[in-house]
Amino acid sequence: MGLAKRVIPCLDVDQGRVMKGVQFVDIRDAGDPVEIAKRYDQQGADEITFLDITASHEDRDTMVHVVEDIASQVFIPLTVGGGIRQLSDIRKMLNAGADKVGINTAAVFNPEFVGEAAARFGSQCIVVAIDAKKVSSENEQARWEIFTHGGRKPTGIDAVEWAVKMVGLGAGELLLTSMDRDGTKDGFDLALTRAVSDAVAVPVIASGGVGNLEHLADGVIEGHADAVLAASIFHFGQHTMGEAKKRMEERGIEVRW
Amino acid sequence: MQKLAIIDYGMGNLHSVSKAVQTVAPEQEVIVTSCPDTIYQADRVIFPGVGAIRDCMSEIHRLNIGEIVANFVKEKPVLGICVGMQALMNFSEENGGVDCLGLVDGRVKYFGDQHVDQDGTRLKVPHMGWNIVHQQVPHPLWKDVPQDTRFYFVHSYHIHCDNANKVAATANYGITFDAALFDNNLFAVQFHPEKSQHAGLQLLKNFTQWNGKF
């Protein structure tokens, strides 16, 4: 018995309200972030991740207040991503009560930012979010590339090499999302998850595609993920944290109760 | 009104610790400060810390926090958290080796780049997530915290205390390490009670009521 594999609900937040975009296009309202965070905390979520999906163009202070409200009532680790571009963005979120920040696009355009952030705030709070898409064809060796802008723009950067580079610069954890699977409910891209997780020393959170509880267990067992992240199966009452952990435990995974 | 000071030496986010303590002890005044007089006037002190040990020690020295903690703990209760706990030891291997405060004899060691568990499975570093904390003594800070409860950890370096009689709890991650220490008025934890939900809040509540005796 030792470290438990983590189950992390993810809340996409748009102007202070929780949303879940299907492939980032068809968006439905799923409620108040503070109430939802409290519900997940009571259900036994191991952490909660917030992605501010409006951060790039709307005012960001709404999210700071949401994080402050949640951090005053929910005493488990909180990660905030979306629109983190400069050291002052990180400081603002950490001061509001976030424990970790997710850096995505800014890392692609300026990898040194990850190094600066880790040096200033410590690797333990720097999560690099990697959005990857398969670019190899069926009969080739599998290869994934980093995509930006919600999976629309290719960068030509190899996902596994990128993961190794980000950890070298000081990322303390990786949030790996398959843009092919995100919103599909077909399960994680397990080959991608395993390739990245096996290539780095730091924990990897698998994301993108969870449609049922078996997918969560598959992410750990076959994908070698240290944590699994999902949104819609939890948001719309399809499953509770408890059901997720029970199924994972039945499949031999150590979880926290 | 009892006062609790959380020492702010610029390393990391003290919002969570402060909110957690206010939640469990609404009748106490909670102050986040680096002011020596304010700290000395408090009834209890929390000595937190995140980030790299070299940066932490450099700020601790610059603000004379080491001497303040050493003086305070002779009289009143101190709770060290995470790097705050590591800073109490003699020496840390982090950042090429850094001398620490030496208030407790022992060293801070790296888990290692090729860290594996007993059956050879590779273990990720940092050790991040919820692990089992095995209490070694019936200390007042464990009141109403069940044996082998999980707490939230985030660290790449771990404590090895020279004196086994000062170990309040151990945890296992490939190796068994010291997850909590005690010494008279001092209690220190490697995990984050402010992020460890019910059990963490209970430990913080116990600290706000602790008279330093065991």
Coordinates of C-alpha atoms in Angstrom, one line a residue:
Chain A
M1 CA 0.0 0.0 0.0
G2 CA 1.3 3.4 -0.9
L3 CA 0.5 6.3 -3.1
A4 CA -3.0 6.3 -4.5
K5 CA -3.8 7.0 -8.2
R6 CA -5.8 10.2 -8.3
V7 CA -9.2 10.9 -9.8
I8 CA -9.6 14.6 -10.9
P9 CA -12.8 16.2 -12.1
C10 CA -12.2 19.0 -14.5
L11 CA -14.3 22.1 -14.7
D12 CA -14.2 24.3 -17.8
V13 CA -15.1 27.8 -16.6
D14 CA -16.4 30.5 -18.8
Q15 CA -17.1 33.9 -17.2
G16 CA -17.5 32.3 -13.8
R17 CA -19.8 29.4 -14.9
V18 CA -18.8 25.8 -15.4
M19 CA -19.0 24.6 -19.0
K20 CA -18.1 21.5 -20.9
G21 CA -17.3 21.8 -24.5
V22 CA -17.7 18.8 -26.7
Q23 CA -14.6 19.0 -28.9
F24 CA -14.5 22.7 -27.7
V25 CA -17.5 23.6 -29.9
D26 CA -20.8 22.5 -28.6
I27 CA -20.9 24.0 -25.0
R28 CA -23.5 23.3 -22.3
D29 CA -23.9 25.0 -19.0
A30 CA -23.3 22.8 -16.0
G31 CA -23.5 25.3 -13.1
D32 CA -21.8 27.2 -10.3
P33 CA -18.1 26.3 -9.9
V34 CA -18.1 26.8 -6.1
E35 CA -21.1 24.5 -5.6
I36 CA -19.7 21.9 -8.0
A37 CA -16.2 22.0 -6.4
K38 CA -17.8 21.5 -2.9
R39 CA -19.8 18.6 -4.2
Y40 CA -16.7 16.9 -5.7
D41 CA -14.8 17.5 -2.5
Q42 CA -17.6 15.8 -0.5
Q43 CA -17.7 12.9 -3.1
G44 CA -14.0 12.3 -2.5
A45 CA -12.3 14.0 -5.5
D46 CA -8.5 13.9 -5.0
E47 CA -7.9 17.3 -6.6
I48 CA -9.9 19.6 -8.8
T49 CA -8.7 21.2 -12.1
F50 CA -10.2 24.4 -13.5
L51 CA -9.6 25.5 -17.1
D52 CA -10.5 29.1 -17.7
I53 CA -11.6 28.8 -21.3
T54 CA -12.3 32.5 -21.7
A55 CA -9.1 33.7 -20.2
S56 CA -7.5 34.7 -23.5
H57 CA -10.1 37.3 -24.4
E58 CA -12.4 38.0 -21.4
D59 CA -11.5 39.6 -18.1
R60 CA -9.5 37.2 -16.0
D61 CA -10.4 38.6 -12.6
T62 CA -13.7 36.7 -12.6
M63 CA -11.6 33.5 -12.4
V64 CA -9.4 34.9 -9.6
H65 CA -12.5 35.5 -7.5
V66 CA -13.9 32.0 -8.3
V67 CA -10.6 30.5 -7.1
E68 CA -10.6 32.6 -3.9
D69 CA -14.2 31.4 -3.1
I70 CA -13.4 27.8 -3.7
A71 CA -10.0 27.8 -1.9
S72 CA -11.8 29.2 1.2
Q73 CA -14.2 26.3 1.4
V74 CA -12.5 23.3 -0.3
F75 CA -9.3 22.0 1.2
I76 CA -7.9 19.7 -1.5
P77 CA -5.4 20.6 -4.2
L78 CA -6.7 23.0 -6.9
T79 CA -5.1 23.5 -10.3
V80 CA -6.0 26.4 -12.5
G81 CA -5.1 26.6 -16.2
G82 CA -6.1 28.7 -19.2
G83 CA -4.6 32.1 -20.1
I84 CA -1.5 31.7 -17.9
R85 CA 1.1 33.7 -19.9
Q86 CA 3.3 35.6 -17.5
L87 CA 4.7 35.2 -14.0
S88 CA 2.2 37.8 -12.7
D89 CA -0.7 35.5 -13.9
I90 CA 0.8 32.6 -11.9
R91 CA 1.3 34.8 -8.8
K92 CA -2.3 36.0 -8.9
M93 CA -3.7 32.5 -9.1
L94 CA -1.4 31.1 -6.3
N95 CA -2.3 34.1 -4.1
A96 CA -6.0 33.4 -4.7
G97 CA -5.5 29.9 -3.4
A98 CA -4.6 27.7 -6.4
D99 CA -1.9 25.1 -5.6
K100 CA -0.8 24.6 -9.2
V101 CA -1.1 26.4 -12.5
G102 CA -1.4 24.8 -15.9
I103 CA 0.7 26.4 -18.7
N104 CA -0.3 25.5 -22.2
T105 CA 0.0 27.8 -25.2
A106 CA 2.5 30.1 -23.5
A107 CA 4.9 27.1 -23.2
V108 CA 4.6 26.4 -26.9
F109 CA 5.4 30.0 -27.9
N110 CA 8.0 30.5 -25.2
P111 CA 9.4 27.3 -23.6
E112 CA 11.7 29.3 -21.4
F113 CA 8.6 30.6 -19.6
V114 CA 8.2 27.1 -18.0
G115 CA 11.8 27.3 -16.7
E116 CA 11.3 30.9 -15.3
A117 CA 8.0 29.9 -13.6
A118 CA 9.5 26.7 -12.0
A119 CA 12.6 28.7 -10.8
R120 CA 10.3 31.4 -9.3
F121 CA 7.5 29.3 -7.8
G122 CA 8.9 25.8 -7.7
S123 CA 8.3 22.8 -9.9
Q124 CA 5.6 21.5 -7.6
C125 CA 3.1 24.1 -8.8
I126 CA 4.0 24.1 -12.5
V127 CA 1.8 21.8 -14.6
V128 CA 2.4 21.8 -18.3
A129 CA -0.7 21.1 -20.3
I130 CA 0.0 19.2 -23.5
D131 CA -2.6 19.0 -26.3
A132 CA -1.6 16.3 -28.7
K133 CA -3.0 14.8 -31.8
K134 CA -2.0 11.7 -33.7
V135 CA -0.3 12.6 -37.0
S136 CA 1.0 9.1 -38.1
S137 CA -1.1 6.9 -40.4
E138 CA -2.2 3.4 -39.6
N139 CA 0.8 1.5 -40.9
E140 CA 3.4 3.9 -39.5
Q141 CA 4.9 3.9 -36.1
A142 CA 2.6 6.0 -33.8
R143 CA 3.6 9.7 -33.6
W144 CA 1.8 12.6 -32.0
E145 CA 2.2 16.4 -32.4
I146 CA 1.4 19.3 -30.2
F147 CA -1.6 21.4 -31.4
T148 CA -2.6 24.8 -30.1
H149 CA -5.9 26.8 -30.4
G150 CA -8.2 24.1 -29.1
G151 CA -6.6 21.5 -31.4
R152 CA -6.8 23.4 -34.6
K153 CA -3.2 24.5 -35.2
P154 CA -0.4 22.0 -35.6
T155 CA 3.0 23.1 -34.4
G156 CA 5.2 20.3 -35.9
I157 CA 6.5 19.5 -32.4
D158 CA 6.7 15.8 -31.4
A159 CA 4.6 15.3 -28.3
V160 CA 6.9 12.8 -26.5
E161 CA 10.0 14.9 -27.2
W162 CA 8.1 18.0 -26.0
A163 CA 7.1 16.3 -22.8
V164 CA 10.7 15.4 -22.0
K165 CA 11.8 19.0 -22.8
M166 CA 9.1 20.5 -20.5
V167 CA 10.2 18.3 -17.6
G168 CA 13.8 19.2 -18.2
L169 CA 12.8 22.9 -17.9
G170 CA 11.1 22.3 -14.6
A171 CA 7.5 21.1 -15.1
G172 CA 6.5 19.2 -12.0
E173 CA 3.6 17.4 -13.6
L174 CA 2.1 17.0 -17.1
L175 CA -1.6 17.2 -18.1
L176 CA -1.8 15.3 -21.3
T177 CA -4.9 15.7 -23.5
S178 CA -5.6 13.7 -26.6
M179 CA -7.3 16.2 -29.0
D180 CA -8.5 13.2 -31.1
R181 CA -10.4 11.8 -28.1
D182 CA -11.5 15.0 -26.3
G183 CA -15.3 15.0 -26.1
T184 CA -15.7 11.7 -27.9
K185 CA -16.3 9.4 -24.9
D186 CA -14.2 6.7 -26.7
G187 CA -11.6 6.6 -23.8
F188 CA -8.1 8.0 -23.5
D189 CA -5.5 7.6 -26.3
L190 CA -3.8 4.9 -24.3
A191 CA -0.8 4.6 -26.6
L192 CA -0.1 8.3 -26.3
T193 CA -0.6 8.3 -22.6
R194 CA 1.8 5.4 -22.1
A195 CA 4.4 6.8 -24.5
V196 CA 4.5 10.1 -22.6
S197 CA 4.2 8.7 -19.1
D198 CA 7.0 6.2 -19.7
A199 CA 9.3 8.9 -21.1
V200 CA 9.2 11.2 -18.1
A201 CA 10.0 11.0 -14.4
V202 CA 7.1 13.3 -13.2
P203 CA 3.5 12.3 -12.8
V204 CA 1.2 12.4 -15.9
I205 CA -2.5 13.2 -15.7
A206 CA -4.4 11.5 -18.6
S207 CA -7.2 13.5 -20.2
G208 CA -9.5 13.5 -23.1
G209 CA -12.2 11.0 -24.0
V210 CA -13.5 9.4 -20.8
G211 CA -17.0 8.0 -21.5
N212 CA -17.2 5.3 -18.8
L213 CA -15.5 4.0 -15.6
E214 CA -13.5 1.4 -17.5
H215 CA -11.8 4.2 -19.3
L216 CA -10.5 5.6 -16.1
A217 CA -9.0 2.3 -15.0
D218 CA -7.6 1.7 -18.5
G219 CA -5.7 5.1 -18.3
V220 CA -3.9 3.9 -15.2
I221 CA -3.4 0.2 -16.1
E222 CA -2.6 0.5 -19.8
G223 CA -1.8 4.2 -20.1
H224 CA 0.5 4.2 -17.0
A225 CA -1.1 7.4 -15.9
D226 CA -0.6 8.6 -12.4
A227 CA -3.9 10.4 -12.3
V228 CA -7.0 10.5 -14.5
L229 CA -9.1 13.5 -15.4
A230 CA -12.7 13.6 -16.6
A231 CA -15.5 16.1 -16.9
S232 CA -18.8 15.2 -18.4
I233 CA -19.2 11.7 -16.9
F234 CA -19.1 13.5 -13.5
H235 CA -20.8 16.8 -14.3
F236 CA -24.0 15.3 -15.7
G237 CA -24.5 12.8 -12.8
Q238 CA -23.6 9.8 -14.9
H239 CA -21.2 8.7 -12.3
T240 CA -19.9 9.8 -8.8
M241 CA -16.3 9.9 -7.6
G242 CA -17.1 7.0 -5.4
E243 CA -18.3 4.8 -8.3
A244 CA -15.2 5.7 -10.2
K245 CA -12.9 4.8 -7.4
K246 CA -14.8 1.6 -6.6
R247 CA -14.4 0.4 -10.2
M248 CA -10.7 1.3 -10.2
E249 CA -10.2 -0.5 -7.0
E250 CA -12.0 -3.6 -8.3
R251 CA -9.5 -3.6 -11.2
G252 CA -6.6 -3.6 -8.7
I253 CA -5.7 0.2 -8.6
E254 CA -4.9 1.8 -5.2
V255 CA -7.3 4.7 -4.5
R256 CA -8.0 7.0 -1.7
W257 CA -11.2 6.6 0.3
Chain B
M1 CA -8.1 36.0 21.9
Q2 CA -5.4 33.5 21.0
K3 CA -3.1 34.4 18.2
L4 CA -1.6 32.2 15.6
A5 CA 1.2 33.5 13.3
I6 CA 1.9 32.0 9.9
I7 CA 5.5 33.0 9.0
D8 CA 5.7 34.6 5.6
Y9 CA 9.2 34.7 4.1
G10 CA 8.0 35.1 0.6
M11 CA 8.1 31.4 -0.4
G12 CA 4.8 30.3 -1.7
N13 CA 1.1 30.6 -1.2
L14 CA 0.0 31.0 2.4
H15 CA -3.6 31.7 1.5
S16 CA -4.6 28.0 1.9
V17 CA -2.9 27.5 5.2
S18 CA -4.4 30.7 6.6
K19 CA -7.9 29.8 5.3
A20 CA -7.7 26.3 6.7
V21 CA -6.7 27.5 10.1
Q22 CA -9.4 30.1 10.2
T23 CA -11.9 27.4 9.3
V24 CA -11.0 25.2 12.2
A25 CA -10.3 27.9 14.7
P26 CA -12.6 30.8 14.0
E27 CA -12.2 32.1 17.5
Q28 CA -8.5 32.7 17.0
E29 CA -6.7 35.6 15.3
V30 CA -4.6 34.3 12.3
I31 CA -1.8 36.5 11.1
V32 CA 0.4 36.0 8.1
T33 CA 3.6 37.9 8.9
S34 CA 7.4 38.1 8.8
C35 CA 7.5 40.7 11.6
P36 CA 9.5 39.3 14.6
D37 CA 7.5 41.2 17.2
T38 CA 4.2 40.0 15.8
I39 CA 5.5 36.4 15.7
Y40 CA 6.9 36.5 19.3
Q41 CA 3.5 37.8 20.5
A42 CA 1.6 34.9 19.0
D43 CA 0.6 31.8 21.0
R44 CA 1.5 29.4 18.2
V45 CA 3.5 29.6 15.0
I46 CA 3.1 27.8 11.7
F47 CA 6.4 27.6 9.7
P48 CA 5.4 26.7 6.1
G49 CA 7.5 26.5 2.9
V50 CA 7.4 25.5 -0.7
G51 CA 9.9 25.6 -3.6
A52 CA 13.6 25.0 -3.6
I53 CA 15.5 24.8 -0.3
R54 CA 18.3 27.1 -1.4
D55 CA 15.9 30.0 -2.1
C56 CA 14.0 29.2 1.1
M57 CA 17.1 29.2 3.3
S58 CA 18.4 32.4 1.7
E59 CA 15.1 34.2 2.7
I60 CA 15.1 32.5 6.1
H61 CA 18.6 33.9 6.8
R62 CA 17.8 37.3 5.3
L63 CA 14.8 37.8 7.5
N64 CA 16.4 36.1 10.5
I65 CA 13.5 33.6 10.6
G66 CA 15.8 30.7 11.9
E67 CA 16.6 32.5 15.1
I68 CA 13.0 33.6 15.6
V69 CA 11.7 30.0 15.2
A70 CA 14.5 28.7 17.5
N71 CA 13.6 31.1 20.2
F72 CA 9.8 30.7 19.8
V73 CA 9.9 26.9 20.0
K74 CA 11.6 27.0 23.4
E75 CA 8.4 28.5 24.8
K76 CA 5.5 27.8 22.6
P77 CA 4.2 25.4 19.9
V78 CA 5.5 25.5 16.3
L79 CA 4.2 23.5 13.3
G80 CA 6.5 23.0 10.4
I81 CA 5.0 22.1 7.0
C82 CA 6.7 20.6 3.9
V83 CA 9.9 22.7 3.2
G84 CA 9.3 24.4 6.6
M85 CA 9.9 20.9 8.1
Q86 CA 13.0 20.3 5.8
A87 CA 14.5 23.6 6.8
L88 CA 14.5 22.4 10.5
M89 CA 17.0 19.7 9.7
N90 CA 20.9 19.9 9.6
F91 CA 21.3 19.5 5.8
S92 CA 19.5 19.1 2.5
E93 CA 20.9 17.3 -0.6
E94 CA 18.8 19.6 -2.8
N95 CA 20.4 22.3 -5.0
G96 CA 23.8 20.6 -4.7
G97 CA 23.7 20.6 -0.8
V98 CA 22.4 23.3 1.5
D99 CA 23.0 23.7 5.2
C100 CA 19.7 24.1 7.1
L101 CA 18.7 25.3 10.6
G102 CA 19.8 22.2 12.5
L103 CA 17.0 22.4 15.1
V104 CA 16.4 18.7 14.6
D105 CA 19.3 16.3 13.8
G106 CA 18.9 14.6 10.4
R107 CA 19.2 15.0 6.7
V108 CA 16.9 15.7 3.7
K109 CA 17.6 13.2 0.9
Y110 CA 16.5 12.9 -2.8
F111 CA 14.2 10.1 -3.8
G112 CA 16.4 9.6 -6.9
D113 CA 16.0 9.7 -10.6
Q114 CA 15.7 5.9 -10.8
H115 CA 13.3 5.5 -7.9
V116 CA 11.5 2.1 -7.8
D117 CA 9.2 0.3 -5.4
Q118 CA 9.8 -3.0 -3.7
D119 CA 8.8 -5.1 -6.8
G120 CA 10.8 -2.9 -9.2
T121 CA 8.0 -0.8 -10.5
R122 CA 9.2 2.7 -11.4
L123 CA 8.0 5.5 -9.1
K124 CA 7.5 9.0 -10.3
V125 CA 9.3 11.9 -8.6
P126 CA 8.0 14.3 -7.2
H127 CA 6.0 12.1 -4.9
M128 CA 2.7 13.7 -5.6
G129 CA -0.7 12.7 -4.2
W130 CA -2.4 11.0 -1.3
N131 CA -0.3 8.5 0.7
I132 CA -0.8 6.6 3.9
V133 CA 0.6 8.2 7.1
H134 CA 1.5 5.7 9.7
Q135 CA 1.5 7.2 13.2
Q136 CA 4.4 6.1 15.4
V137 CA 3.3 7.7 18.7
P138 CA -0.1 8.7 20.2
H139 CA 0.8 12.4 19.9
P140 CA -2.0 15.0 20.7
L141 CA -1.8 16.2 17.1
W142 CA -3.1 12.9 16.0
K143 CA -6.2 13.2 18.1
D144 CA -9.2 12.0 16.0
V145 CA -7.0 11.3 13.0
P146 CA -7.4 7.5 12.4
Q147 CA -4.2 5.4 12.0
D148 CA -3.0 5.1 8.4
T149 CA -5.1 8.0 7.1
R150 CA -4.0 9.4 3.7
F151 CA -2.6 12.9 3.5
Y152 CA -1.6 15.0 0.4
F153 CA 2.1 15.1 -0.4
V154 CA 4.1 17.0 -3.0
H155 CA 7.9 16.7 -2.6
S156 CA 11.0 15.2 -4.3
Y157 CA 13.2 15.2 -1.1
H158 CA 12.4 13.4 2.1
I159 CA 13.5 13.5 5.7
H160 CA 15.7 11.1 7.5
C161 CA 15.7 11.9 11.2
D162 CA 18.8 10.7 13.2
N163 CA 16.8 10.0 16.3
A164 CA 14.0 7.5 15.8
N165 CA 12.3 8.6 19.0
K166 CA 11.4 11.9 17.3
V167 CA 9.5 10.3 14.5
A168 CA 5.8 10.9 14.8
A169 CA 4.8 9.2 11.6
T170 CA 6.3 7.4 8.6
A171 CA 5.1 7.0 5.0
N172 CA 6.2 4.6 2.3
Y173 CA 7.2 5.5 -1.3
G174 CA 9.7 3.0 -2.5
I175 CA 11.4 3.5 0.9
T176 CA 10.0 4.3 4.3
F177 CA 10.6 8.0 5.2
D178 CA 9.8 10.3 8.1
A179 CA 6.4 12.0 7.4
A180 CA 6.1 13.7 10.8
L181 CA 8.5 14.7 13.6
F182 CA 8.0 15.9 17.1
D183 CA 10.3 17.4 19.7
N184 CA 8.9 19.2 22.8
N185 CA 7.0 22.2 21.4
L186 CA 7.8 21.3 17.8
F187 CA 5.7 19.2 15.4
A188 CA 6.5 19.1 11.7
V189 CA 4.9 17.3 8.7
Q190 CA 6.1 16.6 5.2
F191 CA 2.6 16.5 3.8
H192 CA 0.2 19.4 3.4
P193 CA -2.5 19.4 6.1
E194 CA -4.2 22.4 4.5
K195 CA -4.8 20.3 1.4
S196 CA -5.6 17.0 3.1
Q197 CA -9.3 17.5 3.5
H198 CA -10.9 16.2 6.8
A199 CA -7.8 14.7 8.3
G200 CA -5.7 17.7 7.5
L201 CA -8.2 20.1 9.0
Q202 CA -8.4 17.9 12.1
L203 CA -4.6 18.0 12.5
L204 CA -4.6 21.8 12.2
K205 CA -7.4 22.0 14.7
N206 CA -5.4 19.9 17.1
F207 CA -2.5 22.2 16.6
T208 CA -4.6 25.3 17.4
Q209 CA -5.5 23.7 20.7
W210 CA -2.1 22.1 21.6
N211 CA -0.2 23.3 24.6
G212 CA 3.1 21.8 23.4
K213 CA 3.0 18.9 25.8
F214 CA 3.3 15.2 25.0

